[in-house]
Amino acid sequence: MNFLINTLSERANKAPQKVAIMSGENTFNNQALFDAVTELADQLKPFQFQCIALYMDNSINWVIADLAAMSLGISLIPIPLFFSKGQIQHLIKDAGIEAVLCQKFDSKIFTIQETLTLSHAQLVILNNLTKPNTEQLQQVAKITYTSGSTGQPKGVCLSLENIENVSLALAKTIENHGIKHHLCIMPLATLLENIAGIYVPLIMGNSIQIEPLSDLGFEQSSQFNPKKFAQAVERYQPDSLILLPQLLKSVIQLKQTTPNLFRSLKFAAVGGGKSAQSALEEALKLGMPIYEGYGLSECAATVSLNTPKSNKPGSVGRVLPHTQVRIDETGEIIVSGQAMLGYLHQDDLSQGQKNNEIHTGDLGYIDEDGYLYISGRRKNLLVSSFGRNIAPEWIESELIHSNHIKQVAVFGDAKPWLNAIITADSTTPDEAITFALTAINQGLPDYAQVKSWIRSDEAFSTQNQLLTDNGRIRRDAILSQYQGQLDALY
């Protein structure tokens, strides 16, 4: 029995009536959650699956299915709902997925052999010509498919040891901060929310609030209703949240207009991309407990984190105790001690973690107090025609803090100045964007100022393949779409 199932069993024995998970009118105490996981696991066991997928909206049933598969040692693949049909069919074939646990099946996506109704899930057995690599998957507990910035999604293979190490390290790092109730606002198929929003609260004995994402204001992958989100926060009074940088901007705006909002909040971690230091400082001025962290799927989601006791805005915190970080001679961040097993089909997964290092592709440094800083992506580094090295993420994190700019992508490699592609609300005039750019440029060195810009034809989203699954922009795709207009700026 693995560490999470052991934890569930212990909670059920010691505090059976304590609330574990809530959703709408439904509440599962520790005993009910353990019983539900055990019941579904018993129903899945006779099939002897090696590799199955989980395709559901955020719900208690998502958690039950996830833990049931883990208890049986099945390699589980959470499928983000925002993946395209092509991406889903790719990973089904790539991993040899045998079945899917879902709320309702979609015959347009899945080639179905049989559908069965189990406790808390529909089981769709697939007619998949590709079979799982049983030998390769022996140590794999979870495969998280990351769409990355280019190409087809690739499977990051994690062991139970990966998941246990990071979960325990996070639980230790955020203890004693009064966190008792967590609200999941990111898709549970996102590894960060899966681990930090489900496993960590379960370990700590905290309660979890899980609602369909549309009930929280996330109406589509690129559409957000701040009023609906504010109402949900007021209703559920969470102690903790996990935010993406773009959502941080909305949270700050909500706090500015409604000072009494987020009163229950004791800890909010922001990750998944670079946050503007000015935004983090503004959040602190407003009394919001928002702390930036850093991680990647290849290291089981989290590497470093600021906390109320150890916080430097602008940094991504101190490295968690379960892992190690060094900076190589090129400035790249290298992580060891918490490496994934490897990529599915690309690595020998039987070797385990050992002393493998993850070359993150991120540039950064560690200061004299041990805080890690992220400068940008090595492959994204721009070199102006005057020879200045510029990390576009730095500029973008400052621009995105403007109320007039929703999304931005900065370019200018081998050019005399930087330009930007900007998405904004239809009600925002060009003059307001230009005024915002002028104000932000005053705080940037001359070589890093955005001197020209164009307005995007549409918002960057996962549907149009201009965003990755964790909200990062796809630079190559955006550049390809707007190349002609960008060239005309010079």
mmCIF file of N, CA and C in Angstrom, residues 29-85:
data_model
loop_
_atom_site.group_PDB
_atom_site.id
_atom_site.type_symbol
_atom_site.label_atom_id
_atom_site.label_comp_id
_atom_site.label_asym_id
_atom_site.label_seq_id
_atom_site.Cartn_x
_atom_site.Cartn_y
_atom_site.Cartn_z
ATOM 1 N N ASN A 29 -16.509 12.642 4.376
ATOM 2 C CA ASN A 29 -15.571 12.633 5.492
ATOM 3 C C ASN A 29 -14.460 11.621 5.194
ATOM 4 N N ASN A 30 -13.513 11.511 6.111
ATOM 5 C CA ASN A 30 -12.367 10.630 5.866
ATOM 6 C C ASN A 30 -12.795 9.184 5.609
ATOM 7 N N GLN A 31 -13.748 8.701 6.396
ATOM 8 C CA GLN A 31 -14.189 7.319 6.236
ATOM 9 C C GLN A 31 -14.882 7.118 4.896
ATOM 10 N N ALA A 32 -15.755 8.062 4.510
ATOM 11 C CA ALA A 32 -16.484 7.946 3.248
ATOM 12 C C ALA A 32 -15.535 7.995 2.058
ATOM 13 N N LEU A 33 -14.512 8.856 2.134
ATOM 14 C CA LEU A 33 -13.551 8.945 1.037
ATOM 15 C C LEU A 33 -12.757 7.651 0.916
ATOM 16 N N PHE A 34 -12.274 7.129 2.032
ATOM 17 C CA PHE A 34 -11.517 5.879 1.997
ATOM 18 C C PHE A 34 -12.381 4.736 1.461
ATOM 19 N N ASP A 35 -13.640 4.674 1.896
ATOM 20 C CA ASP A 35 -14.544 3.617 1.427
ATOM 21 C C ASP A 35 -14.801 3.741 -0.074
ATOM 22 N N ALA A 36 -14.973 4.963 -0.559
ATOM 23 C CA ALA A 36 -15.247 5.174 -1.978
ATOM 24 C C ALA A 36 -14.049 4.767 -2.830
ATOM 25 N N VAL A 37 -12.856 5.126 -2.378
ATOM 26 C CA VAL A 37 -11.636 4.746 -3.096
ATOM 27 C C VAL A 37 -11.484 3.235 -3.117
ATOM 28 N N THR A 38 -11.716 2.607 -1.985
ATOM 29 C CA THR A 38 -11.590 1.149 -1.882
ATOM 30 C C THR A 38 -12.622 0.446 -2.765
ATOM 31 N N GLU A 39 -13.839 0.960 -2.781
ATOM 32 C CA GLU A 39 -14.906 0.350 -3.582
ATOM 33 C C GLU A 39 -14.575 0.410 -5.075
ATOM 34 N N LEU A 40 -14.130 1.576 -5.548
ATOM 35 C CA LEU A 40 -13.800 1.694 -6.971
ATOM 36 C C LEU A 40 -12.580 0.849 -7.313
ATOM 37 N N ALA A 41 -11.606 0.805 -6.429
ATOM 38 C CA ALA A 41 -10.420 -0.024 -6.665
ATOM 39 C C ALA A 41 -10.796 -1.495 -6.782
ATOM 40 N N ASP A 42 -11.713 -1.942 -5.928
ATOM 41 C CA ASP A 42 -12.163 -3.342 -5.986
ATOM 42 C C ASP A 42 -12.853 -3.646 -7.312
ATOM 43 N N GLN A 43 -13.573 -2.664 -7.853
ATOM 44 C CA GLN A 43 -14.258 -2.867 -9.132
ATOM 45 C C GLN A 43 -13.276 -2.860 -10.307
ATOM 46 N N LEU A 44 -12.183 -2.116 -10.177
ATOM 47 C CA LEU A 44 -11.191 -2.044 -11.252
ATOM 48 C C LEU A 44 -10.209 -3.215 -11.235
ATOM 49 N N LYS A 45 -9.992 -3.774 -10.066
ATOM 50 C CA LYS A 45 -8.942 -4.786 -9.888
ATOM 51 C C LYS A 45 -9.054 -5.980 -10.838
ATOM 52 N N PRO A 46 -10.242 -6.551 -11.067
ATOM 53 C CA PRO A 46 -10.324 -7.736 -11.940
ATOM 54 C C PRO A 46 -9.866 -7.495 -13.380
ATOM 55 N N PHE A 47 -9.900 -6.242 -13.830
ATOM 56 C CA PHE A 47 -9.506 -5.941 -15.210
ATOM 57 C C PHE A 47 -7.993 -6.016 -15.402
ATOM 58 N N GLN A 48 -7.246 -5.862 -14.312
ATOM 59 C CA GLN A 48 -5.782 -5.913 -14.354
ATOM 60 C C GLN A 48 -5.207 -4.943 -15.396
ATOM 61 N N PHE A 49 -5.722 -3.732 -15.365
ATOM 62 C CA PHE A 49 -5.218 -2.705 -16.272
ATOM 63 C C PHE A 49 -3.782 -2.327 -15.913
ATOM 64 N N GLN A 50 -3.018 -2.006 -16.937
ATOM 65 C CA GLN A 50 -1.664 -1.480 -16.733
ATOM 66 C C GLN A 50 -1.635 0.036 -16.880
ATOM 67 N N CYS A 51 -2.453 0.560 -17.820
ATOM 68 C CA CYS A 51 -2.410 1.987 -18.109
ATOM 69 C C CYS A 51 -3.806 2.485 -18.476
ATOM 70 N N ILE A 52 -4.357 3.393 -17.667
ATOM 71 C CA ILE A 52 -5.677 3.950 -17.951
ATOM 72 C C ILE A 52 -5.605 5.480 -17.866
ATOM 73 N N ALA A 53 -6.642 6.126 -18.379
ATOM 74 C CA ALA A 53 -6.702 7.591 -18.369
ATOM 75 C C ALA A 53 -7.854 8.056 -17.503
ATOM 76 N N LEU A 54 -7.784 9.308 -17.093
ATOM 77 C CA LEU A 54 -8.824 9.949 -16.287
ATOM 78 C C LEU A 54 -9.238 11.224 -17.004
ATOM 79 N N TYR A 55 -10.526 11.290 -17.382
ATOM 80 C CA TYR A 55 -11.010 12.407 -18.202
ATOM 81 C C TYR A 55 -12.284 12.949 -17.582
ATOM 82 N N MET A 56 -12.134 13.885 -16.638
ATOM 83 C CA MET A 56 -13.282 14.462 -15.925
ATOM 84 C C MET A 56 -13.023 15.927 -15.618
ATOM 85 N N ASP A 57 -14.119 16.639 -15.407
ATOM 86 C CA ASP A 57 -14.032 17.982 -14.849
ATOM 87 C C ASP A 57 -13.663 17.847 -13.370
ATOM 88 N N ASN A 58 -13.227 18.942 -12.763
ATOM 89 C CA ASN A 58 -12.928 18.922 -11.334
ATOM 90 C C ASN A 58 -14.142 18.436 -10.538
ATOM 91 N N SER A 59 -13.924 17.438 -9.687
ATOM 92 C CA SER A 59 -15.017 16.849 -8.914
ATOM 93 C C SER A 59 -14.442 15.914 -7.867
ATOM 94 N N ILE A 60 -15.267 15.535 -6.909
ATOM 95 C CA ILE A 60 -14.855 14.528 -5.933
ATOM 96 C C ILE A 60 -14.559 13.214 -6.640
ATOM 97 N N ASN A 61 -15.344 12.903 -7.669
ATOM 98 C CA ASN A 61 -15.132 11.652 -8.399
ATOM 99 C C ASN A 61 -13.761 11.603 -9.069
ATOM 100 N N TRP A 62 -13.261 12.756 -9.491
ATOM 101 C CA TRP A 62 -11.903 12.810 -10.077
ATOM 102 C C TRP A 62 -10.897 12.306 -9.042
ATOM 103 N N VAL A 63 -11.011 12.787 -7.826
ATOM 104 C CA VAL A 63 -10.076 12.411 -6.762
ATOM 105 C C VAL A 63 -10.207 10.927 -6.429
ATOM 106 N N ILE A 64 -11.434 10.443 -6.339
ATOM 107 C CA ILE A 64 -11.658 9.028 -6.033
ATOM 108 C C ILE A 64 -11.030 8.139 -7.103
ATOM 109 N N ALA A 65 -11.241 8.494 -8.361
ATOM 110 C CA ALA A 65 -10.680 7.707 -9.466
ATOM 111 C C ALA A 65 -9.156 7.733 -9.446
ATOM 112 N N ASP A 66 -8.600 8.898 -9.202
ATOM 113 C CA ASP A 66 -7.144 9.060 -9.149
ATOM 114 C C ASP A 66 -6.541 8.168 -8.060
ATOM 115 N N LEU A 67 -7.111 8.230 -6.876
ATOM 116 C CA LEU A 67 -6.572 7.458 -5.755
ATOM 117 C C LEU A 67 -6.824 5.958 -5.905
ATOM 118 N N ALA A 68 -7.946 5.600 -6.507
ATOM 119 C CA ALA A 68 -8.230 4.172 -6.725
ATOM 120 C C ALA A 68 -7.198 3.553 -7.667
ATOM 121 N N ALA A 69 -6.888 4.258 -8.743
ATOM 122 C CA ALA A 69 -5.873 3.769 -9.687
ATOM 123 C C ALA A 69 -4.514 3.671 -9.007
ATOM 124 N N MET A 70 -4.186 4.694 -8.200
ATOM 125 C CA MET A 70 -2.901 4.689 -7.499
ATOM 126 C C MET A 70 -2.804 3.516 -6.530
ATOM 127 N N SER A 71 -3.907 3.177 -5.866
ATOM 128 C CA SER A 71 -3.875 2.086 -4.889
ATOM 129 C C SER A 71 -3.613 0.739 -5.543
ATOM 130 N N LEU A 72 -3.948 0.629 -6.831
ATOM 131 C CA LEU A 72 -3.756 -0.630 -7.563
ATOM 132 C C LEU A 72 -2.431 -0.675 -8.315
ATOM 133 N N GLY A 73 -1.678 0.407 -8.285
ATOM 134 C CA GLY A 73 -0.419 0.445 -9.022
ATOM 135 C C GLY A 73 -0.610 0.601 -10.514
ATOM 136 N N ILE A 74 -1.765 1.127 -10.928
ATOM 137 C CA ILE A 74 -2.029 1.367 -12.349
ATOM 138 C C ILE A 74 -1.356 2.675 -12.770
ATOM 139 N N SER A 75 -0.717 2.678 -13.916
ATOM 140 C CA SER A 75 -0.176 3.924 -14.465
ATOM 141 C C SER A 75 -1.352 4.772 -14.947
ATOM 142 N N LEU A 76 -1.532 5.930 -14.329
ATOM 143 C CA LEU A 76 -2.687 6.774 -14.625
ATOM 144 C C LEU A 76 -2.272 8.005 -15.414
ATOM 145 N N ILE A 77 -3.090 8.344 -16.414
ATOM 146 C CA ILE A 77 -2.841 9.523 -17.241
ATOM 147 C C ILE A 77 -4.035 10.463 -17.134
ATOM 148 N N PRO A 78 -3.910 11.566 -16.383
ATOM 149 C CA PRO A 78 -4.982 12.563 -16.381
ATOM 150 C C PRO A 78 -4.989 13.315 -17.718
ATOM 151 N N ILE A 79 -6.159 13.412 -18.330
ATOM 152 C CA ILE A 79 -6.282 14.126 -19.609
ATOM 153 C C ILE A 79 -6.935 15.482 -19.356
ATOM 154 N N PRO A 80 -6.251 16.578 -19.648
ATOM 155 C CA PRO A 80 -6.884 17.898 -19.497
ATOM 156 C C PRO A 80 -8.081 18.029 -20.428
ATOM 157 N N LEU A 81 -9.166 18.600 -19.939
ATOM 158 C CA LEU A 81 -10.358 18.777 -20.766
ATOM 159 C C LEU A 81 -10.110 19.719 -21.928
ATOM 160 N N PHE A 82 -9.082 20.590 -21.790
ATOM 161 C CA PHE A 82 -8.812 21.555 -22.861
ATOM 162 C C PHE A 82 -7.909 20.987 -23.953
ATOM 163 N N PHE A 83 -7.450 19.744 -23.815
ATOM 164 C CA PHE A 83 -6.687 19.135 -24.907
ATOM 165 C C PHE A 83 -7.599 18.981 -26.123
ATOM 166 N N SER A 84 -7.031 19.177 -27.297
ATOM 167 C CA SER A 84 -7.793 18.993 -28.529
ATOM 168 C C SER A 84 -8.038 17.508 -28.778
ATOM 169 N N LYS A 85 -8.971 17.220 -29.664
ATOM 170 C CA LYS A 85 -9.251 15.830 -30.030
ATOM 171 C C LYS A 85 -7.983 15.152 -30.546
#
